[in-house]
Tab-separated table of C-alpha atoms and ligand atoms in Angstrom:
chain	number	residue	atom	x	y	z
D	6	MET	CA	-9.641	345.519	28.791
D	7	GLU	CA	-6.761	346.762	30.948
D	8	ALA	CA	-8.352	345.202	34.036
D	9	ILE	CA	-8.722	341.827	32.264
D	10	ILE	CA	-5.066	341.922	31.265
D	11	GLU	CA	-3.961	342.807	34.813
D	12	ILE	CA	-6.061	339.956	36.284
D	13	GLY	CA	-4.697	337.613	33.609
D	14	TYR	CA	-1.131	338.607	34.497
D	15	LEU	CA	-1.874	337.969	38.157
D	16	LEU	CA	-3.268	334.508	37.348
D	17	ALA	CA	-0.224	333.736	35.187
D	18	THR	CA	2.095	334.801	38.039
D	19	LEU	CA	0.138	332.635	40.487
D	20	SER	CA	0.440	329.685	38.132
D	21	PHE	CA	4.246	330.141	38.085
D	22	ILE	CA	4.305	330.071	41.901
D	23	LEU	CA	2.011	327.033	42.020
D	24	GLY	CA	4.018	325.333	39.264
D	25	LEU	CA	7.290	325.839	41.174
D	26	LYS	CA	5.667	324.556	44.370
D	27	PHE	CA	4.488	321.389	42.608
D	28	MET	CA	7.879	320.889	40.975
D	29	SER	CA	9.537	320.555	44.379
D	30	SER	CA	8.382	316.920	44.565
D	31	PRO	CA	8.956	314.353	41.779
D	32	LYS	CA	5.425	313.039	42.300
D	33	ASN	CA	3.814	316.360	41.342
D	34	ALA	CA	6.530	317.705	39.048
D	35	LYS	CA	4.660	316.903	35.801
D	36	THR	CA	1.530	318.689	37.051
D	37	GLY	CA	3.690	321.614	38.174
D	38	ASN	CA	5.278	321.832	34.745
D	39	LEU	CA	1.860	321.805	33.085
D	40	ILE	CA	0.474	324.523	35.395
D	41	ALA	CA	3.495	326.768	34.782
D	42	ALA	CA	3.267	326.120	31.016
D	43	ILE	CA	-0.423	327.135	30.999
D	44	GLY	CA	0.562	330.309	32.877
D	45	MET	CA	3.245	331.016	30.278
D	46	VAL	CA	0.811	330.570	27.359
D	47	MET	CA	-1.590	332.923	29.144
D	48	ALA	CA	1.190	335.499	29.654
D	49	VAL	CA	2.209	335.352	25.974
D	50	VAL	CA	-1.375	335.710	24.699
D	51	LEU	CA	-2.127	338.602	27.085
D	52	THR	CA	1.087	340.406	26.162
D	53	PHE	CA	0.126	340.015	22.523
D	54	VAL	CA	-3.327	341.472	23.165
D	55	ALA	CA	-1.989	344.255	25.439
D	56	GLY	CA	0.519	345.420	22.837
D	57	TYR	CA	-1.934	345.331	19.940
D	58	THR	CA	-3.200	348.629	18.515
D	59	GLU	CA	-4.769	349.351	15.144
D	60	THR	CA	-1.544	351.055	14.079
D	61	VAL	CA	0.403	347.767	14.266
D	62	PRO	CA	0.955	346.739	10.620
D	63	TYR	CA	-0.393	343.339	9.546
D	64	THR	CA	3.068	342.290	8.356
D	65	ASN	CA	4.353	342.662	11.954
D	66	LEU	CA	1.532	340.467	13.246
D	67	ILE	CA	2.278	337.827	10.614
D	68	ILE	CA	6.007	337.883	11.456
D	69	MET	CA	5.302	337.521	15.191
D	70	LEU	CA	2.793	334.694	14.758
D	71	ALA	CA	5.111	332.905	12.329
D	72	ALA	CA	7.995	333.240	14.841
D	73	ILE	CA	5.813	331.794	17.628
D	74	ALA	CA	4.698	328.917	15.374
D	75	ILE	CA	8.275	328.101	14.287
D	76	GLY	CA	9.524	328.307	17.903
D	77	THR	CA	6.732	326.008	19.101
D	78	ILE	CA	7.337	323.404	16.381
D	79	VAL	CA	11.136	323.391	16.764
D	80	GLY	CA	10.888	323.320	20.606
D	81	LYS	CA	8.390	320.445	20.537
D	82	ARG	CA	10.465	318.416	18.069
D	83	LEU	CA	13.670	318.908	20.056
D	84	SER	CA	11.954	317.931	23.320
D	85	ASP	CA	10.351	314.848	21.748
D	86	LYS	CA	13.616	313.670	20.235
D	87	VAL	CA	15.949	314.244	23.191
D	88	GLU	CA	17.389	311.256	25.062
D	89	MET	CA	17.259	311.480	28.857
D	90	THR	CA	21.088	311.712	28.906
D	91	GLY	CA	20.913	314.684	26.531
D	92	MET	CA	18.566	316.686	28.770
D	93	PRO	CA	21.204	319.058	30.249
D	94	GLN	CA	22.272	320.003	26.695
D	95	LEU	CA	18.671	320.765	25.704
D	96	VAL	CA	18.083	322.845	28.854
D	97	SER	CA	21.224	324.779	27.996
D	98	LEU	CA	20.094	325.344	24.422
D	99	PHE	CA	16.669	326.597	25.539
D	100	ASN	CA	18.407	328.819	28.071
D	101	ALA	CA	20.529	330.297	25.271
D	102	THR	CA	17.344	331.286	23.430
D	103	GLY	CA	16.044	333.038	26.588
D	104	GLY	CA	19.268	334.997	26.974
D	105	GLY	CA	19.357	335.732	23.240
D	106	CYS	CA	15.783	337.114	23.413
D	107	ALA	CA	16.666	339.464	26.272
D	108	MET	CA	19.694	340.663	24.296
D	109	LEU	CA	17.703	341.200	21.083
D	110	LEU	CA	15.001	343.139	22.931
D	111	GLY	CA	17.735	345.394	24.328
D	112	LEU	CA	19.149	345.938	20.834
D	113	VAL	CA	15.698	346.681	19.373
D	114	GLU	CA	14.933	349.186	22.119
D	115	ALA	CA	18.294	350.912	21.567
D	116	ASN	CA	17.134	351.674	18.020
D	117	PRO	CA	17.307	355.485	17.441
D	118	MET	CA	13.541	355.467	16.573
D	119	HIS	CA	12.720	354.574	20.194
D	120	LEU	CA	15.357	356.678	21.872
D	121	GLN	CA	13.547	359.943	22.493
D	122	GLU	CA	11.223	358.114	24.932
D	123	THR	CA	14.058	356.359	26.744
D	124	GLU	CA	14.926	357.861	30.114
D	125	LEU	CA	18.113	357.303	32.071
D	126	THR	CA	16.586	354.601	34.333
D	127	SER	CA	15.240	352.729	31.307
D	128	GLN	CA	18.627	353.025	29.604
D	129	ILE	CA	20.395	351.547	32.651
D	130	LEU	CA	17.855	348.704	32.882
D	131	LEU	CA	18.098	348.103	29.161
D	132	ILE	CA	21.890	347.823	29.369
D	133	ALA	CA	21.671	345.501	32.405
D	134	GLY	CA	19.179	343.214	30.599
D	135	LEU	CA	21.210	343.271	27.398
D	136	ILE	CA	24.544	342.453	29.068
D	137	THR	CA	23.160	339.618	31.216
D	138	GLY	CA	21.135	338.256	28.279
D	139	ALA	CA	24.169	338.277	25.964
D	140	ILE	CA	26.341	336.494	28.577
D	141	ALA	CA	23.649	333.839	29.092
D	142	PHE	CA	23.232	333.470	25.304
D	143	THR	CA	26.825	332.682	24.316
D	144	GLY	CA	27.693	331.092	27.694
D	145	SER	CA	24.814	328.603	27.320
D	146	ILE	CA	25.811	327.756	23.740
D	147	ILE	CA	29.386	326.986	24.858
D	148	ALA	CA	28.035	324.981	27.836
D	149	GLU	CA	25.851	322.935	25.462
D	150	ARG	CA	28.794	322.316	23.096
D	151	LYS	CA	30.991	321.241	26.030
D	152	LEU	CA	28.376	318.812	27.316
D	153	ALA	CA	28.045	317.410	23.814
D	154	GLY	CA	31.841	316.894	23.850
D	155	LYS	CA	32.342	319.227	20.867
D	156	VAL	CA	34.303	321.894	22.769
D	157	LYS	CA	37.106	321.106	25.208
D	158	ASP	CA	37.995	322.884	28.458
D	159	TYR	CA	40.291	325.745	27.611
D	160	ARG	CA	41.857	327.072	30.799
D	161	THR	CA	44.801	329.366	30.094
D	162	MET	CA	45.862	332.493	31.920
D	163	GLY	CA	45.105	334.434	28.717
D	164	VAL	CA	41.440	333.323	28.710
D	165	VAL	CA	40.935	333.928	32.432
D	166	PHE	CA	42.691	337.328	32.296
D	167	SER	CA	40.775	338.470	29.172
D	168	ALA	CA	37.478	337.451	30.822
D	169	ARG	CA	38.313	339.564	33.883
D	170	ILE	CA	39.257	342.589	31.756
D	171	LEU	CA	35.985	342.272	29.818
D	172	LEU	CA	33.981	342.045	33.041
D	173	LEU	CA	35.665	345.193	34.314
D	174	LEU	CA	34.976	346.975	31.015
D	175	MET	CA	31.291	345.989	31.104
D	176	ILE	CA	30.987	347.557	34.554
D	177	LEU	CA	33.090	350.667	33.892
D	178	LEU	CA	32.017	351.606	30.348
D	179	PRO	CA	28.338	352.297	31.216
D	180	VAL	CA	29.441	354.475	34.166
D	181	ILE	CA	31.811	356.443	31.908
D	182	TYR	CA	29.107	356.691	29.231
D	183	PHE	CA	26.433	358.008	31.575
D	184	PHE	CA	28.846	360.655	32.840
D	185	GLY	CA	28.974	361.843	29.221
D	186	LEU	CA	32.648	360.939	28.793
D	187	LEU	CA	32.184	358.674	25.758
D	188	PRO	CA	31.532	360.608	22.547
D	189	ILE	CA	29.268	358.014	20.852
D	190	GLY	CA	25.499	357.628	20.470
D	191	PHE	CA	23.430	355.314	22.677
D	192	ALA	CA	22.662	352.777	19.934
D	193	PRO	CA	26.290	352.141	18.858
D	194	PHE	CA	27.305	352.040	22.528
D	195	VAL	CA	24.686	349.385	23.273
D	196	PHE	CA	25.718	347.327	20.242
D	197	ALA	CA	29.371	347.474	21.370
D	198	LEU	CA	28.390	346.378	24.881
D	199	ALA	CA	26.394	343.445	23.458
D	200	GLY	CA	29.506	342.372	21.520
D	201	LEU	CA	31.701	342.545	24.620
D	202	ALA	CA	29.137	340.628	26.699
D	203	MET	CA	28.854	337.892	24.068
D	204	ILE	CA	32.643	337.452	24.018
D	205	TYR	CA	32.640	337.459	27.839
D	206	GLY	CA	29.992	334.666	27.861
D	207	VAL	CA	32.334	332.494	25.787
D	208	LEU	CA	35.440	333.257	27.871
D	209	PHE	CA	33.512	332.788	31.135
D	210	VAL	CA	32.429	329.230	30.301
D	211	LEU	CA	35.466	328.003	28.310
D	212	PRO	CA	37.778	327.366	31.309
D	213	ILE	CA	35.167	325.556	33.442
D	214	GLY	CA	35.465	321.749	33.603
D	215	GLY	CA	33.045	319.922	31.255
D	216	ALA	CA	31.597	317.861	34.112
D	217	ASP	CA	30.797	321.051	36.051
D	218	MET	CA	28.552	322.224	33.230
D	219	PRO	CA	25.250	321.306	34.992
D	220	VAL	CA	26.150	323.738	37.796
D	221	VAL	CA	27.132	326.389	35.257
D	222	ILE	CA	23.927	325.806	33.272
D	223	SER	CA	21.910	326.340	36.416
D	224	LEU	CA	23.840	329.577	37.033
D	225	LEU	CA	23.321	330.716	33.431
D	226	ASN	CA	19.648	329.882	33.830
D	227	SER	CA	19.550	332.219	36.785
D	228	ILE	CA	21.330	334.928	34.730
D	229	THR	CA	18.694	334.549	31.981
D	230	GLY	CA	15.995	335.026	34.631
D	231	ILE	CA	17.690	338.208	35.825
D	232	ALA	CA	18.012	339.450	32.222
D	233	THR	CA	14.280	338.789	31.701
D	234	ALA	CA	13.398	340.670	34.891
D	235	PHE	CA	15.498	343.690	33.771
D	236	THR	CA	13.819	343.638	30.345
D	237	GLY	CA	10.417	343.336	32.047
D	238	LEU	CA	11.253	346.496	33.998
D	239	VAL	CA	12.097	348.328	30.754
D	240	TYR	CA	8.666	347.433	29.352
D	241	GLY	CA	6.831	347.733	32.678
D	242	ASN	CA	5.516	344.194	32.050
D	243	LYS	CA	4.622	342.701	35.434
D	244	VAL	CA	4.432	339.060	34.410
D	245	MET	CA	7.841	339.294	32.714
D	246	ILE	CA	9.338	340.814	35.879
D	247	ALA	CA	7.761	338.122	38.085
D	248	GLY	CA	8.733	335.261	35.729
D	249	GLY	CA	12.298	336.577	35.494
D	250	ILE	CA	12.629	336.864	39.269
D	251	PHE	CA	11.320	333.295	39.768
D	252	VAL	CA	13.779	331.869	37.239
D	253	GLY	CA	16.623	333.989	38.621
D	254	ALA	CA	15.946	332.965	42.234
D	255	ALA	CA	15.248	329.285	41.462
D	256	GLY	CA	18.412	329.096	39.336
D	257	ILE	CA	20.661	330.574	41.991
D	258	PHE	CA	19.174	328.387	44.758
D	259	LEU	CA	19.643	325.291	42.612
D	260	THR	CA	23.238	326.303	41.840
D	261	LEU	CA	24.025	326.715	45.543
D	262	LEU	CA	22.216	323.488	46.507
D	263	MET	CA	24.223	321.548	43.913
D	264	CYS	CA	27.465	323.091	45.201
D	265	THR	CA	26.537	322.178	48.802
D	266	ALA	CA	25.657	318.615	47.824
D	267	MET	CA	29.054	318.317	46.077
D	268	ASN	CA	30.787	320.107	48.987
D	269	ARG	CA	32.413	322.565	46.596
D	270	SER	CA	32.195	326.337	46.635
D	271	LEU	CA	30.734	328.071	43.601
D	272	MET	CA	34.051	329.913	43.178
D	273	LYS	CA	35.900	326.573	42.924
D	274	VAL	CA	33.399	325.246	40.387
D	275	LEU	CA	33.787	328.416	38.310
D	276	ALA	CA	37.564	328.210	38.570
D	277	GLY	CA	37.414	324.522	37.555
D	278	LYS	CA	39.307	323.523	40.692
D	279	PHE	CA	39.279	320.166	42.495
D	280	LYS	CA	41.285	319.626	45.662
D	281	LYS	CA	44.252	317.392	44.791
D	282	SER	CA	44.403	313.904	46.267
D	283	THR	CA	47.418	313.383	48.529
D	284	GLY	CA	49.090	309.990	48.678
D	285	ALA	CA	45.955	308.007	47.819
D	286	VAL	CA	46.244	304.521	46.327
D	287	SER	CA	45.454	304.222	42.641
D	288	GLU	CA	42.511	302.106	41.549
D	289	GLU	CA	44.895	299.488	40.097
D	290	ASP	CA	46.418	298.998	43.592
D	291	GLN	CA	43.059	298.414	45.230
D	292	GLU	CA	42.319	294.978	46.584
D	293	ILE	CA	38.835	294.242	45.403
D	294	LYS	CA	36.545	291.213	45.361
D	295	GLU	CA	34.780	290.360	42.144
D	296	ILE	CA	31.325	288.779	42.114
D	297	SER	CA	29.619	286.932	39.265
D	298	VAL	CA	26.103	287.413	37.915
D	299	SER	CA	24.908	284.082	39.344
D	300	GLU	CA	26.347	284.895	42.793
D	301	THR	CA	24.609	288.290	42.665
D	302	ALA	CA	21.313	286.668	41.673
D	303	LEU	CA	21.687	284.143	44.481
D	304	ALA	CA	22.360	286.868	47.069
D	305	LEU	CA	19.308	288.778	45.832
D	306	SER	CA	17.112	285.681	45.878
D	307	PHE	CA	17.820	285.186	49.606
D	308	ALA	CA	17.421	288.877	50.494
D	309	GLN	CA	14.308	290.249	52.146
D	310	LYS	CA	15.269	293.880	51.936
D	311	VAL	CA	17.198	295.254	48.956
D	312	ALA	CA	18.234	298.834	48.195
D	313	VAL	CA	19.223	300.134	44.784
D	314	ILE	CA	21.550	303.144	44.673
D	315	PRO	CA	21.498	304.468	41.115
D	316	GLY	CA	24.156	306.777	39.689
D	317	TYR	CA	25.408	308.252	36.461
D	318	GLY	CA	26.227	304.796	35.048
D	319	LEU	CA	22.511	303.870	35.148
D	320	ALA	CA	21.847	306.796	32.811
D	321	VAL	CA	24.787	305.883	30.545
D	322	ALA	CA	23.608	302.276	30.304
D	323	GLN	CA	19.925	303.341	29.983
D	324	ALA	CA	19.265	300.540	32.440
D	325	GLN	CA	16.286	302.065	34.231
D	326	HIS	CA	13.649	299.829	32.609
D	327	THR	CA	15.680	296.652	33.202
D	328	CYS	CA	16.235	297.757	36.786
D	329	ALA	CA	12.473	298.223	37.276
D	330	GLN	CA	11.893	294.711	35.856
D	331	MET	CA	14.356	293.270	38.373
D	332	GLN	CA	12.592	295.161	41.151
D	333	GLN	CA	9.212	293.672	40.138
D	334	LEU	CA	10.684	290.204	40.006
D	335	LEU	CA	12.147	290.558	43.498
D	336	GLU	CA	8.893	291.980	44.844
D	337	LYS	CA	7.049	288.918	43.524
D	338	ARG	CA	9.402	286.925	45.772
D	339	ASP	CA	8.276	289.015	48.798
D	340	CYS	CA	11.418	291.086	48.850
D	341	THR	CA	11.169	294.826	49.591
D	342	VAL	CA	13.085	296.974	47.114
D	343	ASP	CA	13.856	300.625	47.836
D	344	TYR	CA	15.738	303.150	45.723
D	345	ILE	CA	18.000	305.547	47.604
D	346	ILE	CA	18.648	308.751	45.706
D	347	HIS	CA	21.568	311.100	46.259
D	348	PRO	CA	20.753	314.754	45.389
D	349	VAL	CA	23.685	315.001	42.917
D	350	ALA	CA	23.711	311.444	41.560
D	351	GLY	CA	24.015	311.575	37.774
D	352	ARG	CA	24.753	314.769	35.928
D	353	MET	CA	21.775	317.009	36.503
D	354	PRO	CA	19.468	317.760	39.421
D	355	GLY	CA	16.742	315.124	39.673
D	356	HIS	CA	18.515	312.967	37.042
D	357	MET	CA	17.768	309.680	38.823
D	358	ASN	CA	14.181	310.672	39.630
D	359	VAL	CA	13.551	311.405	35.957
D	360	LEU	CA	15.047	308.076	34.851
D	361	LEU	CA	13.086	306.062	37.397
D	362	ALA	CA	9.872	307.928	36.589
D	363	GLU	CA	10.458	307.019	32.932
D	364	ALA	CA	10.556	303.366	34.003
D	365	ASN	CA	7.338	303.847	36.035
D	366	VAL	CA	9.005	303.113	39.373
D	367	ASP	CA	6.500	304.005	42.094
D	368	TYR	CA	7.462	307.166	44.028
D	369	SER	CA	6.713	305.432	47.321
D	370	ARG	CA	9.774	303.222	46.649
D	371	LEU	CA	12.116	306.221	46.509
D	372	LYS	CA	14.022	307.273	49.622
D	373	GLU	CA	16.096	310.403	50.013
D	374	MET	CA	19.717	310.069	51.124
D	375	ASP	CA	19.174	310.819	54.844
D	376	GLU	CA	16.108	308.583	55.053
D	377	GLY	CA	18.032	305.723	53.403
D	378	ASN	CA	21.092	306.205	55.620
D	379	GLU	CA	18.970	305.856	58.761
D	380	VAL	CA	17.891	302.330	57.821
D	381	MET	CA	20.971	301.248	55.862
D	382	SER	CA	21.992	298.478	58.273
D	383	GLN	CA	18.604	296.767	57.666
D	384	TYR	CA	19.318	296.071	53.976
D	385	ASP	CA	20.482	292.540	53.193
D	386	VAL	CA	21.848	293.590	49.809
D	387	VAL	CA	22.570	297.035	48.398
D	388	LEU	CA	23.010	297.208	44.621
D	389	VAL	CA	25.050	300.247	43.606
D	390	ILE	CA	24.219	300.654	39.924
D	391	GLY	CA	26.657	302.967	38.130
D	392	ALA	CA	27.169	305.196	41.166
D	393	ASN	CA	30.622	305.974	42.478
D	394	ASP	CA	31.330	309.339	44.172
D	395	VAL	CA	27.990	309.426	45.972
D	396	VAL	CA	28.856	306.223	47.891
D	397	ASN	CA	32.549	306.909	48.566
D	398	PRO	CA	33.205	306.566	52.334
D	399	ALA	CA	36.375	308.687	51.870
D	400	ALA	CA	33.991	311.652	51.926
D	401	GLU	CA	33.465	310.918	55.639
D	402	ASN	CA	36.685	309.199	56.663
D	403	ASN	CA	39.559	310.741	54.723
D	404	PRO	CA	40.222	314.461	55.296
D	405	ASP	CA	42.826	314.338	52.485
D	406	SER	CA	40.302	313.177	49.916
D	407	PRO	CA	39.020	315.732	47.377
D	408	VAL	CA	35.474	314.559	48.159
D	409	TYR	CA	35.907	314.936	51.942
D	410	GLY	CA	32.838	316.642	53.413
D	411	MET	CA	30.465	315.673	50.578
D	412	PRO	CA	27.352	314.031	52.054
D	413	ILE	CA	27.166	310.406	50.882
D	414	ILE	CA	24.827	307.432	50.894
D	415	ARG	CA	26.400	305.073	53.452
D	416	SER	CA	25.983	301.897	51.435
D	417	HIS	CA	28.947	300.363	53.324
D	418	GLU	CA	26.729	300.095	56.422
D	419	ALA	CA	24.486	297.520	54.704
D	420	LYS	CA	25.020	293.783	55.207
D	421	GLN	CA	26.293	293.281	51.650
D	422	VAL	CA	27.121	295.780	48.900
D	423	ILE	CA	27.408	294.894	45.208
D	424	VAL	CA	28.759	297.629	42.935
D	425	MET	CA	27.898	297.337	39.251
D	426	LYS	CA	30.315	299.078	36.900
D	427	ARG	CA	32.215	298.318	33.711
D	428	GLY	CA	35.801	298.616	34.942
D	429	MET	CA	37.888	300.449	37.492
D	430	SER	CA	37.275	303.963	36.120
D	431	LYS	CA	36.840	306.680	38.663
D	432	GLY	CA	33.703	308.748	39.020
D	433	TYR	CA	33.211	312.393	38.177
D	434	ALA	CA	35.402	313.653	41.061
D	435	GLY	CA	38.273	311.516	39.727
D	436	VAL	CA	39.067	309.865	43.055
D	437	VAL	CA	39.551	306.265	44.142
D	438	ASN	CA	36.556	304.805	45.953
D	439	ASP	CA	37.371	303.333	49.392
D	440	LEU	CA	34.105	301.366	49.322
D	441	PHE	CA	35.487	298.897	46.763
D	442	GLU	CA	38.055	297.547	49.261
D	443	MET	CA	35.635	297.056	52.145
D	444	ASP	CA	34.951	293.533	53.434
D	445	ASN	CA	31.221	293.588	52.669
D	446	CYS	CA	31.677	294.973	49.139
D	447	SER	CA	32.099	293.115	45.841
D	448	LEU	CA	32.203	294.380	42.271
D	449	LEU	CA	30.108	293.045	39.416
D	450	PHE	CA	31.815	294.167	36.214
D	451	GLY	CA	29.903	294.853	33.009
D	452	ASP	CA	27.490	297.305	31.437
D	453	ALA	CA	24.700	297.870	33.966
D	454	LYS	CA	21.878	297.048	31.534
D	455	ILE	CA	23.464	293.801	30.355
D	456	SER	CA	24.328	292.729	33.919
D	457	LEU	CA	20.798	293.497	35.148
D	458	GLN	CA	19.273	291.512	32.289
D	459	GLU	CA	21.529	288.553	33.133
D	460	ILE	CA	20.558	288.829	36.830
D	461	ILE	CA	16.874	288.738	35.814
D	462	ASN	CA	17.497	285.629	33.675
D	463	GLN	CA	19.237	283.918	36.594
D	464	LEU	CA	16.575	284.966	39.112
D	465	LYS	CA	13.919	283.341	36.922
D	466	LEU	CA	15.807	280.069	37.217
D	467	ILE	CA	16.187	280.153	40.999
M	513	NAP	P1	30.030	309.030	39.127
M	513	NAP	O1	30.772	309.283	40.390
M	513	NAP	O2	30.304	309.933	37.987
M	513	NAP	O3	30.310	307.530	38.707
M	513	NAP	C1	29.655	306.940	37.633
M	513	NAP	C2	30.057	305.497	37.593
M	513	NAP	O4	29.270	304.851	36.616
M	513	NAP	C3	31.514	305.287	37.225
M	513	NAP	O5	32.149	304.628	38.277
M	513	NAP	C4	31.474	304.432	35.956
M	513	NAP	O6	32.466	303.414	36.084
M	513	NAP	C5	30.062	303.845	36.014
M	513	NAP	N1	29.485	303.606	34.691
M	513	NAP	C6	29.521	304.400	33.609
M	513	NAP	N2	28.870	303.840	32.592
M	513	NAP	C7	28.404	302.651	33.037
M	513	NAP	C8	27.650	301.617	32.444
M	513	NAP	N3	27.252	301.671	31.162
M	513	NAP	N4	27.341	300.537	33.178
M	513	NAP	C9	27.754	300.459	34.479
M	513	NAP	N5	28.460	301.420	35.084
M	513	NAP	C10	28.792	302.498	34.372
M	513	NAP	O7	28.463	309.058	39.351
M	513	NAP	P2	27.596	309.354	40.649
M	513	NAP	O8	27.976	308.457	41.771
M	513	NAP	O9	26.186	309.390	40.168
M	513	NAP	O10	28.041	310.801	41.103
M	513	NAP	C11	27.707	311.956	40.394
M	513	NAP	C12	28.882	312.877	40.362
M	513	NAP	O11	28.598	313.934	39.428
M	513	NAP	C13	29.152	313.513	41.711
M	513	NAP	O12	30.535	313.662	41.937
M	513	NAP	C14	28.498	314.865	41.570
M	513	NAP	O13	29.082	315.838	42.417
M	513	NAP	C15	28.755	315.174	40.105
M	513	NAP	N6	27.813	316.158	39.519
M	513	NAP	C16	26.486	315.962	39.633
M	513	NAP	C17	25.610	316.899	39.118
M	513	NAP	C18	24.128	316.738	39.289
M	513	NAP	O14	23.410	317.726	39.182
M	513	NAP	N7	23.625	315.533	39.517
M	513	NAP	C19	26.108	318.013	38.437
M	513	NAP	C20	27.496	318.139	38.303
M	513	NAP	C21	28.331	317.215	38.840
M	513	NAP	P3	32.971	302.593	34.822
M	513	NAP	O15	33.374	303.594	33.793
M	513	NAP	O16	34.147	301.800	35.355
M	513	NAP	O17	31.867	301.736	34.379
C-alpha cells in the first residue's frame, strides 16, 4: 500500500508540474488547470487513505468528509457566480483559506496531546508554517475587502511602525523561547504567535494602495505556498511539500514579473509609493481631438489592418463580447484584426486573455506587446479600448513621469489611434497620458460597450 501511495504522490507532483507548464500559455491554460486539479484530487484522496487506520473514530471520518463536501460545494458555487472583474477578490479569498488551513494545522499540532512526539526541528517548522499561514490568512482577507472597496487604505506611521514591531517580535520570540528564556508551555506560545501573526497580516496589507492589491495577492499566494511547504515538512508529506514549493515559487515569480512590467520595485509597491509627477500638465489642460462614432466606423471601414489594445476599461464595461462581434464584422470586410496585449493591462495577470477567451476570440489573433510593437506602423487604425497607462508614451519619453521606464505598447506609432474612454480620468498610475495630445490620436468618449455597439450598427450601414 505504501508503494502505491508513494507512486500516487509522484504522479500528483508530476501533474502539478505539467499543469503549471500548460498554464504558461493562454491556449493550454484550461487543460493545465484541469491536469493540476486532477493531481490535487489524487493527492487529497491518497493522503486520506495514507492517514487512515482502524483506530480513527468514525465520527472523525464523517467530520472530514463533511468538511470536504461543504468546501467543494461552496468553492464551486463561488467560482460559478463570480464575475470576471471579481476574480482577484475570489483568488484572494481562496488564498485566505489556504493560509488559514496552514495556521489551523499548526494550532492542532501544538495541542499538548501531540507534543511528546514533537522534536525541536518539527517545532521550528510548525511555528514557521503557522506564522506564514496566519499572515496569509488575515492579509488575504484584508486584500479581498480592499479590492471590494469595503476597506480603505490606512497608511499612518502608527500602522507601519506597529507592523515592524510585530515582525521583529515574530522573529525574536521563537529564538528566545527555544533558548528556554520564556516560562510558558509550547501550546500557549504557539497560540500567542498565531495571534501576533494574524494582527501582522492585517497591518501589513492595510497601508498598501488598493490598486496594488493584485501584486500583494500574488505575494500572499506565495506566502501561503511557503506555509504549506513548512506544514508538509512537519507531516513528512511529500506532495504537500512539492505543492507548497510550486505555489511559493510561482507566486514570487509572478509578483516580480508584475513589478517589472509596472517598472516599480516590490518595496515601493509594499510601501504604497508612486513617484510624484513634476510639472506635468493636468488632463484638463490637454489639447485633445474628439472623434464621433460614425467617424470611427468610417475609419475602420477603410482600414485593412486594425489592432485592438484592450485595457482595464474593457473589463469595467464588460465589452469583450461586443468587441469580438466588431472584429468578426471587420474580418468579413477582409480587414485583419489583431489584439495586442500588455502583460499588466487590467488588474490581474492575464486579465485581458481571460476576457477575450470568454468572448471566444481566437488565440492566433493575440499578439504580445513586443510582437505588436514591431509591426505597429503597419496598422491603419489602432483602437485603444479602456487602456491608458499601458499606452502612455511618457513611459519612454519623459524621465520625470512616474511611469517612466514601464514598457508600453507603442500605439502612437500606428497610422491612426482612437482611444475609447468615458472621460478624462487618469489610469491606475494617476498620470496624464501624452498619447491623447498626439497628432494621430483622437478620443471617442463613452462607455466602451455602448460605443462598440454603436460602431457595429454604423459599420452595418456602410
Ligand atoms: P488603466 O491605466 O487603469 O486605465 C483604464 C482606463 O479605462 C481609464 O483611462 C478609464 O478612463 C477607462 N475606462 C474605465 N471604465 C471604462 C468604461 N466603462 N468604458 C471605457 N473606458 C473605461 O488601465 P490599463 O491601461 O489596462 O493599465 C493597467 C494599470 O494597472 C497599469 O498601470 C498596471 O501597472 C496596473 N496594474 C495592473 C495589474 C495587473 O496584474 N494587470 C496589477 C496591478 C496594477 P475613464 O474613467 O475616463 O473612462
